[in-house]
Amino acid sequence: MEDVDTESFDSDAASSYTNNENMKMKMLKMKIKALEEERDFLRTTITQLTGQRTSSGPSPSSSVGDNIAKLEDQWDDSSDSSSSDSSSSTDSEIEKKKKNKQKKKKNKNKKGKKETKKGRAKTPEDILRRYKMVLAAYKRKGSMAAAFQTVGVDRNTVAMSAPLAEIMIAAPEFFKKQPAFECGNDTLNQYVRRITKNATAEVSNVIKEKKKQNELLPITYTFK
């Protein structure tokens, strides 16, 4: 049996391994070089394209930015105009409301004065007319105070003359038999007192019944 030269075998194996490693290193260097060349090419291309866009006109991003700025300016102008119109409209409405309020107040004062003049009774017929106005207002409002305010007279004035109006409404036949009012001989208050004192118990009962039925004002007055 022949002896094998182990040293020669090991040497050949080591040499083969070294060659393989060298080949791998060489291939890696080639790949790296190719990648670097491709990188440089891409950089050059990008630089050229960028230069062309700059020389030919504004970039799309710049153009878009300008358009946005213009739209913002238009929006600001529109907002200012709208705000100005709204402010003018508001001022006009406030002024209009103020004038209407003053006009209503003025008319109310005139109406109050007119009603006060109307409330001044000079004859028995005036007393009856005023009493009926207060009675109608009371039925609508449900309040004596509101009725007096609506007609424009005070409670005491109506109360002092109410007995005569009640007789004229509840007992018209009895009233016709009474002496007529003469302006030159006595005052209206004196006439009211005289007719009220002449009223019979029957007339007083009719008046009380009508008050219960809400046909007369719930008001009483006692002469001193």
Short mmCIF file of the C-alpha atoms (twelve columns), coordinates in Angstrom:
data_MODEL
# 
_entry.id   MODEL 
# 
loop_
_atom_site.group_PDB 
_atom_site.id 
_atom_site.type_symbol 
_atom_site.label_atom_id 
_atom_site.label_alt_id 
_atom_site.label_comp_id 
_atom_site.label_asym_id 
_atom_site.label_seq_id 
_atom_site.Cartn_x 
_atom_site.Cartn_y 
_atom_site.Cartn_z 
_atom_site.pdbx_PDB_model_num 
ATOM 1   C CA . MET A 1   0.000    0.000   0.000   1 
ATOM 2   C CA . GLU A 2   1.391    3.397   -1.126  1 
ATOM 3   C CA . ASP A 3   1.672    6.404   1.243   1 
ATOM 4   C CA . VAL A 4   -0.456   9.506   0.383   1 
ATOM 5   C CA . ASP A 5   1.285    12.897  0.294   1 
ATOM 6   C CA . THR A 6   -0.953   14.819  2.681   1 
ATOM 7   C CA . GLU A 7   1.124    17.959  2.586   1 
ATOM 8   C CA . SER A 8   0.683    18.249  -1.181  1 
ATOM 9   C CA . PHE A 9   -3.091   17.788  -0.849  1 
ATOM 10  C CA . ASP A 10  -3.420   20.422  1.831   1 
ATOM 11  C CA . SER A 11  -1.399   22.857  -0.226  1 
ATOM 12  C CA . ASP A 12  -3.591   22.379  -3.277  1 
ATOM 13  C CA . ALA A 13  -6.746   22.827  -1.219  1 
ATOM 14  C CA . ALA A 14  -5.475   26.044  0.295   1 
ATOM 15  C CA . SER A 15  -4.498   27.387  -3.105  1 
ATOM 16  C CA . SER A 16  -7.937   26.577  -4.518  1 
ATOM 17  C CA . TYR A 17  -9.674   28.353  -1.611  1 
ATOM 18  C CA . THR A 18  -7.528   31.438  -2.063  1 
ATOM 19  C CA . ASN A 19  -8.339   31.609  -5.751  1 
ATOM 20  C CA . ASN A 20  -12.065  31.372  -5.037  1 
ATOM 21  C CA . GLU A 21  -11.876  34.192  -2.514  1 
ATOM 22  C CA . ASN A 22  -9.976   36.351  -4.958  1 
ATOM 23  C CA . MET A 23  -12.614  35.764  -7.622  1 
ATOM 24  C CA . LYS A 24  -15.381  36.728  -5.191  1 
ATOM 25  C CA . MET A 25  -13.568  39.915  -4.217  1 
ATOM 26  C CA . LYS A 26  -13.041  40.805  -7.873  1 
ATOM 27  C CA . MET A 27  -16.721  40.277  -8.685  1 
ATOM 28  C CA . LEU A 28  -17.809  42.376  -5.711  1 
ATOM 29  C CA . LYS A 29  -15.551  45.214  -6.809  1 
ATOM 30  C CA . MET A 30  -17.030  45.064  -10.295 1 
ATOM 31  C CA . LYS A 31  -20.570  45.230  -8.928  1 
ATOM 32  C CA . ILE A 32  -19.672  48.131  -6.691  1 
ATOM 33  C CA . LYS A 33  -18.128  49.989  -9.624  1 
ATOM 34  C CA . ALA A 34  -21.209  49.357  -11.773 1 
ATOM 35  C CA . LEU A 35  -23.487  50.656  -9.029  1 
ATOM 36  C CA . GLU A 36  -21.348  53.764  -8.607  1 
ATOM 37  C CA . GLU A 37  -21.478  54.455  -12.355 1 
ATOM 38  C CA . GLU A 38  -25.251  54.048  -12.353 1 
ATOM 39  C CA . ARG A 39  -25.495  56.414  -9.382  1 
ATOM 40  C CA . ASP A 40  -23.398  59.051  -11.134 1 
ATOM 41  C CA . PHE A 41  -25.521  58.729  -14.275 1 
ATOM 42  C CA . LEU A 42  -28.724  59.258  -12.329 1 
ATOM 43  C CA . ARG A 43  -27.288  62.312  -10.570 1 
ATOM 44  C CA . THR A 44  -26.271  63.862  -13.900 1 
ATOM 45  C CA . THR A 45  -29.700  63.213  -15.396 1 
ATOM 46  C CA . ILE A 46  -31.495  64.766  -12.419 1 
ATOM 47  C CA . THR A 47  -29.221  67.828  -12.538 1 
ATOM 48  C CA . GLN A 48  -29.910  68.340  -16.250 1 
ATOM 49  C CA . LEU A 49  -33.659  68.013  -15.828 1 
ATOM 50  C CA . THR A 50  -33.659  70.470  -12.932 1 
ATOM 51  C CA . GLY A 51  -31.669  72.989  -14.971 1 
ATOM 52  C CA . GLN A 52  -34.090  72.755  -17.900 1 
ATOM 53  C CA . ARG A 53  -37.125  73.423  -15.673 1 
ATOM 54  C CA . THR A 54  -35.452  76.429  -14.070 1 
ATOM 55  C CA . SER A 55  -34.492  77.998  -17.412 1 
ATOM 56  C CA . SER A 56  -37.810  77.305  -19.173 1 
ATOM 57  C CA . GLY A 57  -40.097  78.847  -16.516 1 
ATOM 58  C CA . PRO A 58  -41.463  78.481  -13.001 1 
ATOM 59  C CA . SER A 59  -41.652  75.001  -11.608 1 
ATOM 60  C CA . PRO A 60  -45.051  73.389  -11.171 1 
ATOM 61  C CA . SER A 61  -44.771  73.778  -7.418  1 
ATOM 62  C CA . SER A 62  -43.992  77.506  -7.805  1 
ATOM 63  C CA . SER A 63  -46.928  77.965  -10.189 1 
ATOM 64  C CA . VAL A 64  -49.268  76.186  -7.831  1 
ATOM 65  C CA . GLY A 65  -48.043  78.367  -4.957  1 
ATOM 66  C CA . ASP A 66  -48.732  81.542  -6.957  1 
ATOM 67  C CA . ASN A 67  -52.241  80.365  -7.807  1 
ATOM 68  C CA . ILE A 68  -52.942  79.596  -4.163  1 
ATOM 69  C CA . ALA A 69  -51.690  83.057  -3.158  1 
ATOM 70  C CA . LYS A 70  -53.963  84.685  -5.756  1 
ATOM 71  C CA . LEU A 71  -56.961  82.730  -4.521  1 
ATOM 72  C CA . GLU A 72  -56.186  83.760  -0.944  1 
ATOM 73  C CA . ASP A 73  -56.015  87.433  -1.997  1 
ATOM 74  C CA . GLN A 74  -59.355  87.124  -3.791  1 
ATOM 75  C CA . TRP A 75  -60.851  85.462  -0.726  1 
ATOM 76  C CA . ASP A 76  -59.578  88.251  1.535   1 
ATOM 77  C CA . ASP A 77  -61.010  90.929  -0.777  1 
ATOM 78  C CA . SER A 78  -64.347  89.113  -0.925  1 
ATOM 79  C CA . SER A 79  -64.418  88.685  2.858   1 
ATOM 80  C CA . ASP A 80  -63.622  92.370  3.428   1 
ATOM 81  C CA . SER A 81  -66.344  93.403  0.994   1 
ATOM 82  C CA . SER A 82  -68.863  91.017  2.538   1 
ATOM 83  C CA . SER A 83  -67.937  92.184  6.031   1 
ATOM 84  C CA . SER A 84  -68.312  95.820  4.988   1 
ATOM 85  C CA . ASP A 85  -71.706  95.165  3.383   1 
ATOM 86  C CA . SER A 86  -72.839  93.190  6.418   1 
ATOM 87  C CA . SER A 87  -71.698  95.970  8.752   1 
ATOM 88  C CA . SER A 88  -73.495  98.611  6.685   1 
ATOM 89  C CA . SER A 89  -76.623  96.464  6.573   1 
ATOM 90  C CA . THR A 90  -76.514  95.922  10.345  1 
ATOM 91  C CA . ASP A 91  -76.073  99.644  11.021  1 
ATOM 92  C CA . SER A 92  -78.971  100.406 8.695   1 
ATOM 93  C CA . GLU A 93  -81.220  97.874  10.424  1 
ATOM 94  C CA . ILE A 94  -80.343  99.226  13.882  1 
ATOM 95  C CA . GLU A 95  -81.077  102.791 12.760  1 
ATOM 96  C CA . LYS A 96  -84.365  101.669 11.213  1 
ATOM 97  C CA . LYS A 97  -85.430  99.828  14.380  1 
ATOM 98  C CA . LYS A 98  -84.501  102.854 16.486  1 
ATOM 99  C CA . LYS A 99  -86.627  105.152 14.318  1 
ATOM 100 C CA . ASN A 100 -89.564  102.734 14.410  1 
ATOM 101 C CA . LYS A 101 -89.290  102.503 18.198  1 
ATOM 102 C CA . GLN A 102 -89.268  106.297 18.536  1 
ATOM 103 C CA . LYS A 103 -92.212  106.545 16.154  1 
ATOM 104 C CA . LYS A 104 -94.221  103.973 18.139  1 
ATOM 105 C CA . LYS A 105 -93.415  105.765 21.387  1 
ATOM 106 C CA . LYS A 106 -94.505  109.086 19.898  1 
ATOM 107 C CA . ASN A 107 -97.737  107.601 18.569  1 
ATOM 108 C CA . LYS A 108 -98.377  105.953 21.937  1 
ATOM 109 C CA . ASN A 109 -97.986  109.288 23.714  1 
ATOM 110 C CA . LYS A 110 -100.358 110.943 21.257  1 
ATOM 111 C CA . LYS A 111 -102.822 108.101 21.693  1 
ATOM 112 C CA . GLY A 112 -102.617 108.392 25.474  1 
ATOM 113 C CA . LYS A 113 -103.289 112.133 25.363  1 
ATOM 114 C CA . LYS A 114 -106.158 111.604 22.951  1 
ATOM 115 C CA . GLU A 115 -107.683 108.925 25.156  1 
ATOM 116 C CA . THR A 116 -107.281 111.138 28.228  1 
ATOM 117 C CA . LYS A 117 -109.192 113.902 26.490  1 
ATOM 118 C CA . LYS A 118 -111.859 111.406 25.483  1 
ATOM 119 C CA . GLY A 119 -112.035 110.207 29.097  1 
ATOM 120 C CA . ARG A 120 -113.159 113.617 30.344  1 
ATOM 121 C CA . ALA A 121 -116.912 113.377 30.791  1 
ATOM 122 C CA . LYS A 122 -119.083 116.498 30.555  1 
ATOM 123 C CA . THR A 123 -122.512 114.880 30.348  1 
ATOM 124 C CA . PRO A 124 -124.203 111.704 31.646  1 
ATOM 125 C CA . GLU A 125 -123.901 110.294 28.128  1 
ATOM 126 C CA . ASP A 126 -120.117 110.828 28.291  1 
ATOM 127 C CA . ILE A 127 -120.005 108.948 31.595  1 
ATOM 128 C CA . LEU A 128 -121.957 106.051 30.090  1 
ATOM 129 C CA . ARG A 129 -119.755 105.957 26.979  1 
ATOM 130 C CA . ARG A 130 -116.536 105.937 29.040  1 
ATOM 131 C CA . TYR A 131 -117.902 103.276 31.397  1 
ATOM 132 C CA . LYS A 132 -118.780 100.984 28.479  1 
ATOM 133 C CA . MET A 133 -115.282 101.436 27.016  1 
ATOM 134 C CA . VAL A 134 -113.678 100.385 30.310  1 
ATOM 135 C CA . LEU A 135 -116.139 97.475  30.635  1 
ATOM 136 C CA . ALA A 136 -115.291 96.204  27.143  1 
ATOM 137 C CA . ALA A 137 -111.557 96.505  27.857  1 
ATOM 138 C CA . TYR A 138 -112.008 94.677  31.178  1 
ATOM 139 C CA . LYS A 139 -113.765 91.764  29.456  1 
ATOM 140 C CA . ARG A 140 -110.915 91.524  26.942  1 
ATOM 141 C CA . LYS A 141 -108.004 91.957  29.359  1 
ATOM 142 C CA . GLY A 142 -109.499 90.343  32.456  1 
ATOM 143 C CA . SER A 143 -107.880 93.021  34.613  1 
ATOM 144 C CA . MET A 144 -109.219 96.322  35.903  1 
ATOM 145 C CA . ALA A 145 -105.772 97.939  35.864  1 
ATOM 146 C CA . ALA A 146 -105.214 96.877  32.241  1 
ATOM 147 C CA . ALA A 147 -108.680 98.161  31.304  1 
ATOM 148 C CA . PHE A 148 -108.034 101.599 32.829  1 
ATOM 149 C CA . GLN A 149 -104.658 101.786 31.095  1 
ATOM 150 C CA . THR A 150 -106.147 100.785 27.744  1 
ATOM 151 C CA . VAL A 151 -108.849 103.451 27.873  1 
ATOM 152 C CA . GLY A 152 -106.521 106.037 29.390  1 
ATOM 153 C CA . VAL A 153 -108.406 106.904 32.583  1 
ATOM 154 C CA . ASP A 154 -107.663 106.430 36.278  1 
ATOM 155 C CA . ARG A 155 -109.622 104.159 38.593  1 
ATOM 156 C CA . ASN A 156 -110.910 106.913 40.891  1 
ATOM 157 C CA . THR A 157 -112.401 108.930 38.031  1 
ATOM 158 C CA . VAL A 158 -114.367 105.926 36.778  1 
ATOM 159 C CA . ALA A 159 -115.370 104.850 40.294  1 
ATOM 160 C CA . MET A 160 -116.860 108.277 41.146  1 
ATOM 161 C CA . SER A 161 -119.150 108.246 38.123  1 
ATOM 162 C CA . ALA A 162 -119.761 104.457 37.954  1 
ATOM 163 C CA . PRO A 163 -123.015 104.554 40.039  1 
ATOM 164 C CA . LEU A 164 -124.711 106.728 37.412  1 
ATOM 165 C CA . ALA A 165 -123.518 104.524 34.522  1 
ATOM 166 C CA . GLU A 166 -124.699 101.410 36.376  1 
ATOM 167 C CA . ILE A 167 -128.183 102.900 36.817  1 
ATOM 168 C CA . MET A 168 -128.334 103.911 33.146  1 
ATOM 169 C CA . ILE A 169 -127.446 100.337 32.094  1 
ATOM 170 C CA . ALA A 170 -129.335 98.274  34.701  1 
ATOM 171 C CA . ALA A 171 -132.439 100.479 35.051  1 
ATOM 172 C CA . PRO A 172 -132.861 102.661 31.957  1 
ATOM 173 C CA . GLU A 173 -136.581 103.234 32.634  1 
ATOM 174 C CA . PHE A 174 -135.848 104.473 36.137  1 
ATOM 175 C CA . PHE A 175 -133.207 106.853 34.803  1 
ATOM 176 C CA . LYS A 176 -135.601 108.330 32.246  1 
ATOM 177 C CA . LYS A 177 -137.908 109.379 35.088  1 
ATOM 178 C CA . GLN A 178 -135.116 111.335 36.813  1 
ATOM 179 C CA . PRO A 179 -134.552 115.080 36.292  1 
ATOM 180 C CA . ALA A 180 -132.343 115.866 33.316  1 
ATOM 181 C CA . PHE A 181 -128.854 117.166 33.841  1 
ATOM 182 C CA . GLU A 182 -128.550 120.938 33.550  1 
ATOM 183 C CA . CYS A 183 -124.989 122.082 33.096  1 
ATOM 184 C CA . GLY A 184 -125.588 125.588 34.394  1 
ATOM 185 C CA . ASN A 185 -127.379 124.627 37.600  1 
ATOM 186 C CA . ASP A 186 -125.107 121.908 39.045  1 
ATOM 187 C CA . THR A 187 -121.905 120.017 38.366  1 
ATOM 188 C CA . LEU A 188 -121.747 116.518 36.933  1 
ATOM 189 C CA . ASN A 189 -120.537 115.103 40.260  1 
ATOM 190 C CA . GLN A 190 -123.499 116.667 42.052  1 
ATOM 191 C CA . TYR A 191 -125.855 115.153 39.486  1 
ATOM 192 C CA . VAL A 192 -124.318 111.689 39.977  1 
ATOM 193 C CA . ARG A 193 -124.782 111.961 43.751  1 
ATOM 194 C CA . ARG A 194 -128.431 113.020 43.412  1 
ATOM 195 C CA . ILE A 195 -129.432 110.243 40.995  1 
ATOM 196 C CA . THR A 196 -127.586 107.621 43.065  1 
ATOM 197 C CA . LYS A 197 -129.411 108.674 46.243  1 
ATOM 198 C CA . ASN A 198 -132.743 108.438 44.389  1 
ATOM 199 C CA . ALA A 199 -132.076 104.820 43.357  1 
ATOM 200 C CA . THR A 200 -134.528 102.336 44.869  1 
ATOM 201 C CA . ALA A 201 -133.705 99.003  46.504  1 
ATOM 202 C CA . GLU A 202 -135.007 97.242  43.405  1 
ATOM 203 C CA . VAL A 203 -132.541 99.151  41.211  1 
ATOM 204 C CA . SER A 204 -129.698 98.333  43.614  1 
ATOM 205 C CA . ASN A 205 -130.572 94.608  43.497  1 
ATOM 206 C CA . VAL A 206 -130.595 94.610  39.690  1 
ATOM 207 C CA . ILE A 207 -127.162 96.252  39.684  1 
ATOM 208 C CA . LYS A 208 -125.779 93.658  42.132  1 
ATOM 209 C CA . GLU A 209 -127.149 90.812  40.008  1 
ATOM 210 C CA . LYS A 210 -125.603 92.207  36.832  1 
ATOM 211 C CA . LYS A 211 -122.240 92.529  38.586  1 
ATOM 212 C CA . LYS A 212 -122.415 88.849  39.532  1 
ATOM 213 C CA . GLN A 213 -123.042 88.004  35.876  1 
ATOM 214 C CA . ASN A 214 -120.012 90.115  34.891  1 
ATOM 215 C CA . GLU A 215 -122.237 92.547  32.980  1 
ATOM 216 C CA . LEU A 216 -120.972 95.489  35.046  1 
ATOM 217 C CA . LEU A 217 -117.566 96.459  36.400  1 
ATOM 218 C CA . PRO A 218 -116.595 94.971  39.794  1 
ATOM 219 C CA . ILE A 219 -116.126 98.426  41.256  1 
ATOM 220 C CA . THR A 220 -117.842 100.287 44.106  1 
ATOM 221 C CA . TYR A 221 -117.735 103.844 45.345  1 
ATOM 222 C CA . THR A 222 -119.154 105.341 48.533  1 
ATOM 223 C CA . PHE A 223 -119.925 109.042 48.530  1 
ATOM 224 C CA . LYS A 224 -118.637 110.913 51.577  1 
# 
